[in-house]
Amino acid sequence: MRYITIFCLFFSFSSFSQEKKYDLAIKNAKIFDVKTGLVGPKQVILIKNGIIGNILKNTGKFAAKKTIDAQGKLVTPGFIDAHIHPTDVFGDYDKAPEYLVKDSLLVYRQRLTDAYLPCGITTVMMMGQPEKWLKPILDWSVNPLPNHINIYTAGAAIISKEDRPTYIGHVVVESPLAAKKKIEAYYRLGIRHIKLYWRLRDSEFKIAFKTADSLGMRVYGHIDQNVMTMDQTLDIGLKNYEHLVTIAYSVIKENKDWDTFNKEFTGHYGEVKTHSDILKMFLEMFRYIDEHKQAEINILIDKLANQNATFSTSINILAELFQAGSLADSSSLLNQQTRTEENFEIFMKYVKRMQEKGIKLRIGTDMANGGKSLQAEQLLLFKSGFSISSILQICTINGAQALGIDSKVGLIEKGKRADLLIWHQSPFDNANNFLSESIIIKDGMVYEQSIK
């Protein structure tokens, strides 16, 4: 009996020791706490099966198959891009494939990863893609892979019936009942996020939101073009908004203001003919607001803040209008470029005000070169007065919370997915280090091509 007891104790001890042997340990890691915005002392991060199993004091004992010495470097969660479109990566309009064919799925998944993961983006949210692509994308979502980004999707963006051609990433609902059925169908597929596009009218919007909300789904609205205003959608219950620049359409609403604004815009830029012209018009709207509608925008910002609104950023696409390489080959074009840059600064002044009021911002690049666009947005935010801590929060926990996935990603805690960045050079030392190299840990494994 004594020998049996000793054997059992030995077996239990061996099993315990084996169980506590971690796959990866990262020692001497200075962890960024996304909740406080502070960088802590050196610690040890222990990872098993792609999950953070424990975080110890740097003097703690541990057993791990592999150890990385962070040498006192900054460690942050992987970044979250909360607004992407796979059409930007796989080809848009005429170039987009009708289906993601089975034989090419690994290629498509790798292309998507290559657009984001090398720049530290470990999780993305697709805010609209063709419905014919949905099956493989949902499969990617429920079957994450090390060395590949985590994928979430809102399905196609939902719009009301209209006369013009429908974009491939949109889905039409012809009535409130059809909107209800579409939301329920998405829910049955396993989708837990919904995007309501600005082409969705009031009656369909209300029932779509109500249905999704009753099912516990997260709802995101691109509210634009005065089809509906943010005031209206806030009253319905919407909290999550896409693209900071769209707030302008919920401030300029009266016909007399539009008449004045259109004359001013045409005088400086001419007729609107291209997508770039539309973006310039958005920025010009902030100059008009700053000169004529400060009280109105401040009231709306306060209302958004009081109702805990969140916004995706999408600011780099605006900055590209005036950055180096623009075609300012005449005095008139140079004047336009200078005016656009001034308008961008006015816009960012209001973005900073929104953040100071408590509106949560989340990175949403909405561009084809997603990873590099995120880095550009980090620098643009810094130049507009955002602290390094707040920028890191915007890139991590803010997105995770708005997407409802903070139980899995967005922070460095026991039980969270081991998606981490070990920075060779800290952005706290120099903001340009947002462009520096880092070791990328995805699902507890070192990403093989971790060069930014």
C-alpha positions in Angstrom: 0.0 0.0 0.0 2.9 2.3 0.9 4.5 1.7 -2.6 1.2 2.5 -4.3 0.9 5.7 -2.4 4.5 6.8 -3.3 3.8 5.8 -6.9 0.6 7.9 -7.0 2.4 10.9 -5.5 5.2 10.6 -8.0 2.8 10.3 -10.9 0.8 13.3 -9.7 3.9 15.4 -9.3 5.1 14.4 -12.8 1.8 15.2 -14.3 1.6 18.5 -12.5 5.1 19.4 -13.7 4.4 18.4 -17.3 1.1 20.3 -17.2 2.8 23.5 -16.0 5.5 23.4 -18.7 4.6 26.3 -21.0 5.2 26.4 -24.7 6.7 29.9 -24.6 8.0 32.3 -22.0 8.8 36.0 -22.6 10.9 37.3 -19.8 12.1 40.8 -19.0 9.0 42.1 -20.7 7.8 45.6 -19.9 4.0 45.2 -20.5 1.8 48.0 -21.7 -1.4 48.0 -19.6 -4.1 49.1 -22.0 -6.5 49.8 -19.1 -4.3 52.3 -17.3 -2.1 53.4 -20.2 1.0 52.7 -18.2 4.1 50.6 -18.9 4.8 48.2 -16.0 8.1 46.8 -14.6 9.8 43.7 -16.1 7.6 40.6 -16.0 7.4 37.1 -17.5 4.6 36.2 -19.8 3.9 32.5 -19.9 2.0 31.0 -22.9 0.5 27.6 -23.5 -1.6 26.5 -26.5 -1.7 30.0 -27.9 -3.2 31.5 -24.7 -1.5 33.5 -21.9 -1.4 31.1 -19.0 0.2 33.4 -16.4 2.1 36.6 -15.9 4.8 36.4 -13.2 7.2 38.8 -11.5 10.5 38.8 -13.3 12.0 36.8 -10.4 9.4 34.1 -10.6 10.3 30.5 -11.5 8.9 28.9 -14.6 9.4 26.0 -17.1 9.0 26.6 -20.8 10.0 24.8 -24.0 11.2 28.1 -25.4 12.1 31.4 -23.8 12.4 34.8 -25.4 14.4 37.5 -23.5 12.7 40.8 -24.2 15.6 42.6 -22.6 13.4 45.2 -21.0 11.7 46.1 -24.2 8.1 47.2 -24.5 5.5 44.5 -25.1 2.0 45.5 -26.3 -1.1 43.5 -27.5 -1.3 43.0 -31.3 -3.2 45.7 -33.1 -6.9 45.5 -34.2 -8.0 47.0 -37.4 -11.8 47.4 -36.9 -12.7 48.3 -40.4 -11.3 46.5 -43.5 -12.7 45.2 -46.7 -11.2 42.1 -48.4 -12.2 43.6 -51.7 -9.4 46.1 -51.2 -6.9 43.2 -51.1 -8.5 40.7 -53.5 -9.6 43.3 -56.2 -12.4 45.8 -56.3 -15.3 46.2 -58.8 -14.3 44.6 -62.1 -11.2 43.0 -60.6 -12.9 41.3 -57.7 -13.5 37.5 -58.1 -17.1 36.4 -58.1 -16.3 33.6 -55.7 -13.4 32.6 -53.6 -12.8 29.3 -55.2 -11.8 26.3 -53.0 -8.5 25.7 -54.8 -7.4 29.3 -54.1 -8.6 29.8 -50.5 -5.1 29.4 -48.9 -3.7 31.9 -51.4 -6.5 34.4 -50.5 -6.1 33.9 -46.8 -2.3 34.4 -47.1 -2.8 37.6 -49.2 -5.1 39.0 -46.5 -2.6 38.1 -43.8 0.3 39.6 -45.7 -1.5 42.9 -45.9 -1.9 43.3 -42.2 0.1 40.9 -39.9 3.6 42.1 -40.9 2.7 45.5 -39.4 1.5 44.1 -36.1 -2.2 43.8 -36.9 -3.3 40.5 -35.5 -7.1 40.9 -35.7 -9.3 42.5 -38.3 -13.1 43.1 -38.7 -14.5 43.0 -42.2 -17.1 45.7 -42.5 -18.7 44.4 -45.7 -17.8 42.0 -48.5 -19.6 40.1 -51.2 -22.1 37.6 -49.8 -20.7 35.0 -52.2 -17.5 35.2 -50.3 -19.1 34.6 -46.9 -18.8 30.8 -46.5 -15.0 30.6 -46.6 -14.6 33.8 -44.6 -16.8 32.4 -41.8 -14.7 29.2 -42.0 -11.6 31.3 -41.5 -13.2 33.1 -38.5 -14.0 29.9 -36.6 -10.7 28.2 -37.5 -7.9 30.7 -36.6 -4.4 29.8 -37.6 -1.0 30.8 -36.1 0.9 33.0 -38.6 -2.5 34.3 -39.9 -4.7 37.1 -38.7 -7.8 36.6 -36.7 -10.9 37.4 -38.8 -14.3 38.7 -37.9 -17.0 39.7 -40.3 -20.2 41.7 -40.4 -21.3 40.1 -43.6 -22.3 42.5 -46.4 -23.3 46.1 -45.6 -27.0 46.4 -45.6 -28.8 49.0 -47.7 -32.4 49.8 -48.9 -33.6 49.2 -52.4 -32.5 52.0 -54.8 -32.3 52.8 -58.5 -28.5 52.9 -58.9 -26.3 49.8 -59.3 -25.5 48.0 -56.0 -21.9 47.7 -55.0 -20.6 44.2 -54.6 -20.1 44.5 -50.9 -23.7 45.6 -50.2 -26.9 43.6 -49.8 -30.3 45.1 -50.5 -33.3 44.7 -48.2 -36.5 45.8 -50.0 -38.7 46.2 -46.9 -38.6 46.3 -43.1 -39.6 42.6 -43.1 -36.8 41.7 -45.5 -34.4 43.6 -43.2 -35.5 41.6 -40.2 -35.2 38.3 -42.1 -31.7 39.2 -43.3 -30.5 39.9 -39.8 -31.9 36.7 -38.5 -30.3 34.7 -41.4 -26.9 36.3 -40.6 -27.4 35.3 -36.9 -28.1 31.7 -37.9 -24.9 31.6 -39.9 -23.0 32.6 -36.8 -22.4 36.3 -37.6 -22.5 38.5 -34.5 -21.7 41.9 -36.0 -23.9 43.9 -38.4 -23.1 46.9 -40.6 -25.9 49.3 -41.6 -24.8 51.5 -44.5 -26.0 55.0 -45.1 -28.2 53.9 -48.0 -30.5 52.2 -45.5 -33.6 54.3 -44.9 -35.4 54.9 -41.7 -38.0 52.1 -41.7 -35.5 49.4 -42.6 -32.8 50.9 -40.3 -35.1 50.7 -37.3 -36.2 47.1 -37.7 -32.7 46.0 -38.6 -31.2 47.6 -35.5 -34.0 46.3 -33.3 -33.7 42.8 -34.6 -29.9 42.7 -34.3 -30.0 44.3 -30.8 -32.6 41.8 -29.6 -30.3 38.9 -30.7 -27.3 40.4 -28.8 -25.5 41.3 -32.0 -23.2 44.3 -32.3 -24.4 47.0 -34.8 -22.2 49.5 -36.6 -23.5 52.4 -38.7 -22.0 54.4 -41.5 -24.3 57.4 -41.2 -23.8 59.8 -44.1 -25.3 61.9 -46.8 -28.3 63.1 -44.7 -30.3 59.9 -45.4 -30.3 59.7 -41.6 -28.5 61.7 -39.0 -26.5 60.7 -36.0 -29.1 62.3 -33.8 -31.8 60.0 -35.2 -29.7 56.9 -34.9 -28.5 57.7 -31.4 -32.2 58.0 -30.4 -32.8 54.6 -32.0 -29.9 53.2 -29.9 -26.9 53.0 -32.2 -23.6 53.5 -30.5 -20.9 52.4 -32.9 -20.1 54.6 -35.9 -17.9 54.2 -38.9 -15.5 57.0 -40.1 -15.0 60.1 -38.0 -15.3 62.4 -41.0 -19.0 61.5 -41.5 -20.1 63.5 -38.4 -20.0 66.6 -40.7 -23.2 65.5 -42.5 -25.0 65.4 -39.1 -24.1 69.0 -38.5 -24.7 70.7 -41.8 -28.4 69.8 -42.5 -30.3 73.0 -43.6 -30.7 73.8 -47.3 -29.5 77.3 -46.8 -26.2 76.0 -45.3 -25.8 73.6 -48.2 -26.3 76.4 -50.7 -23.7 78.5 -49.1 -21.3 75.6 -48.6 -21.6 74.4 -52.2 -20.8 77.9 -53.6 -17.7 78.1 -51.4 -16.5 74.6 -52.3 -17.0 75.1 -56.0 -15.1 78.4 -55.8 -12.1 76.7 -54.4 -12.1 73.3 -55.9 -14.5 73.3 -58.9 -17.1 70.7 -59.6 -17.1 67.3 -57.8 -16.0 64.7 -60.3 -13.8 62.1 -58.5 -13.7 60.2 -55.3 -10.9 62.5 -54.2 -13.1 65.5 -54.8 -15.7 63.9 -52.4 -13.1 63.5 -49.7 -11.9 67.1 -50.2 -15.5 68.2 -49.8 -15.8 66.3 -46.5 -12.7 68.2 -45.2 -14.0 71.5 -46.5 -17.2 70.9 -44.5 -15.2 71.0 -41.3 -13.9 74.5 -42.3 -17.5 75.6 -42.8 -18.5 74.0 -39.5 -15.6 75.7 -37.7 -16.7 79.1 -39.1 -20.5 78.8 -38.9 -21.6 75.7 -36.8 -19.3 75.4 -33.8 -22.3 75.3 -31.4 -24.0 72.6 -33.4 -21.0 70.3 -33.6 -20.2 70.7 -29.9 -23.8 69.8 -29.0 -23.6 66.6 -31.2 -20.2 65.7 -29.7 -21.6 66.0 -26.2 -24.6 63.8 -27.1 -22.4 61.2 -28.7 -20.1 61.2 -25.6 -23.1 61.0 -23.2 -24.3 57.9 -25.0 -20.9 56.2 -25.0 -20.5 56.3 -28.8 -17.4 54.8 -30.6 -16.0 55.7 -34.0 -13.6 54.0 -36.4 -10.9 56.4 -37.6 -10.2 56.1 -41.3 -8.1 59.3 -41.4 -5.1 58.3 -43.5 -7.2 58.2 -46.7 -7.9 61.9 -46.0 -4.3 62.8 -45.3 -3.2 61.3 -48.6 -5.0 64.1 -50.4 -2.3 66.6 -49.6 0.8 64.5 -48.7 4.0 64.3 -50.8 3.3 63.0 -54.2 0.1 64.9 -54.8 -0.1 66.6 -58.3 0.4 70.2 -57.3 1.8 71.2 -60.7 0.1 74.6 -60.9 -0.6 77.5 -58.6 -4.3 76.6 -58.4 -3.6 73.0 -57.5 -1.0 74.0 -55.0 -3.5 76.4 -53.4 -6.1 73.5 -53.3 -3.5 71.2 -51.7 -2.6 73.8 -49.0 -6.3 74.4 -48.3 -7.0 70.7 -48.0 -4.1 70.3 -45.5 -5.5 73.2 -43.5 -8.9 71.6 -43.6 -7.5 68.4 -42.3 -6.0 70.2 -39.3 -9.4 71.7 -38.5 -10.9 68.2 -38.8 -8.3 66.7 -36.5 -9.0 69.4 -34.0 -12.5 68.1 -33.7 -11.3 64.5 -33.6 -9.1 65.4 -30.6 -12.1 67.1 -29.0 -14.2 64.0 -29.4 -11.5 61.9 -27.7 -11.2 64.4 -24.9 -15.0 64.2 -24.3 -14.7 60.4 -23.9 -15.8 59.2 -27.3 -13.9 55.9 -27.9 -11.9 55.9 -31.1 -10.8 52.6 -32.8 -8.5 52.2 -35.7 -10.3 51.4 -38.9 -8.1 52.0 -41.9 -10.6 51.1 -44.7 -7.7 51.0 -47.2 -6.0 48.5 -49.4 -2.6 48.9 -47.8 -4.1 48.2 -44.4 -1.0 47.6 -42.3 0.9 50.7 -43.6 -2.2 52.7 -43.3 -2.5 51.9 -39.6 1.1 53.0 -39.1 0.3 56.3 -40.9 -2.8 56.8 -38.7 -0.7 56.3 -35.6 1.7 59.1 -36.7 -1.2 61.4 -37.8 -2.8 61.0 -34.4 0.5 61.8 -32.6 0.9 64.9 -34.8 -2.6 66.0 -33.8 -1.8 65.9 -30.0 -2.7 62.3 -29.1 -0.5 60.7 -26.5 1.4 57.5 -27.2 -0.6 55.7 -24.6 -3.9 56.8 -26.1 -2.8 55.8 -29.6 -1.9 52.3 -28.4 -5.3 52.1 -26.7 -7.0 53.1 -29.9 -5.2 50.4 -31.7 -5.9 47.6 -29.2 -8.5 47.7 -26.3 -10.8 50.3 -27.8 -11.3 48.2 -30.9 -11.6 45.0 -28.9 -14.3 46.5 -26.7 -16.3 48.1 -29.5 -16.3 44.7 -31.3 -17.1 42.8 -28.2 -14.1 40.6 -28.4 -12.1 42.0 -25.4 -12.6 38.6 -23.6 -10.2 37.2 -26.2 -7.9 39.9 -27.6 -6.8 43.5 -27.1 -5.0 43.2 -23.8 -2.3 41.2 -22.1 -3.9 39.2 -19.3 -4.1 35.6 -18.2 -6.6 33.8 -20.4 -6.3 36.1 -23.4 -5.0 35.1 -26.8 -1.2 35.4 -27.0 -1.1 38.0 -29.8 1.7 40.2 -28.8 4.3 42.7 -30.2 7.8 42.9 -28.7 9.1 46.3 -29.8 12.8 46.7 -30.7 12.3 50.4 -30.3 9.6 52.0 -28.2 7.2 54.6 -29.6 7.3 56.1 -26.0 10.9 57.1 -26.9 10.1 58.4 -30.3 6.8 58.4 -32.2 8.6 57.4 -35.4 9.2 54.1 -33.7 5.7 53.2 -34.7 7.4 52.3 -38.0 10.1 50.3 -36.4 10.6 46.5 -36.4 9.0 44.2 -33.8 8.8 40.6 -33.0 5.2 39.5 -33.7 3.7 36.7 -31.6 0.6 35.3 -33.1 -1.3 32.6 -31.1 1.8 32.1 -29.0 4.1 31.5 -32.0 6.7 33.9 -33.5 5.5 35.1 -36.8 8.0 34.0 -39.4 8.1 37.2 -41.4 8.0 39.7 -38.6 9.6 42.6 -40.4 7.6 45.8 -40.7 
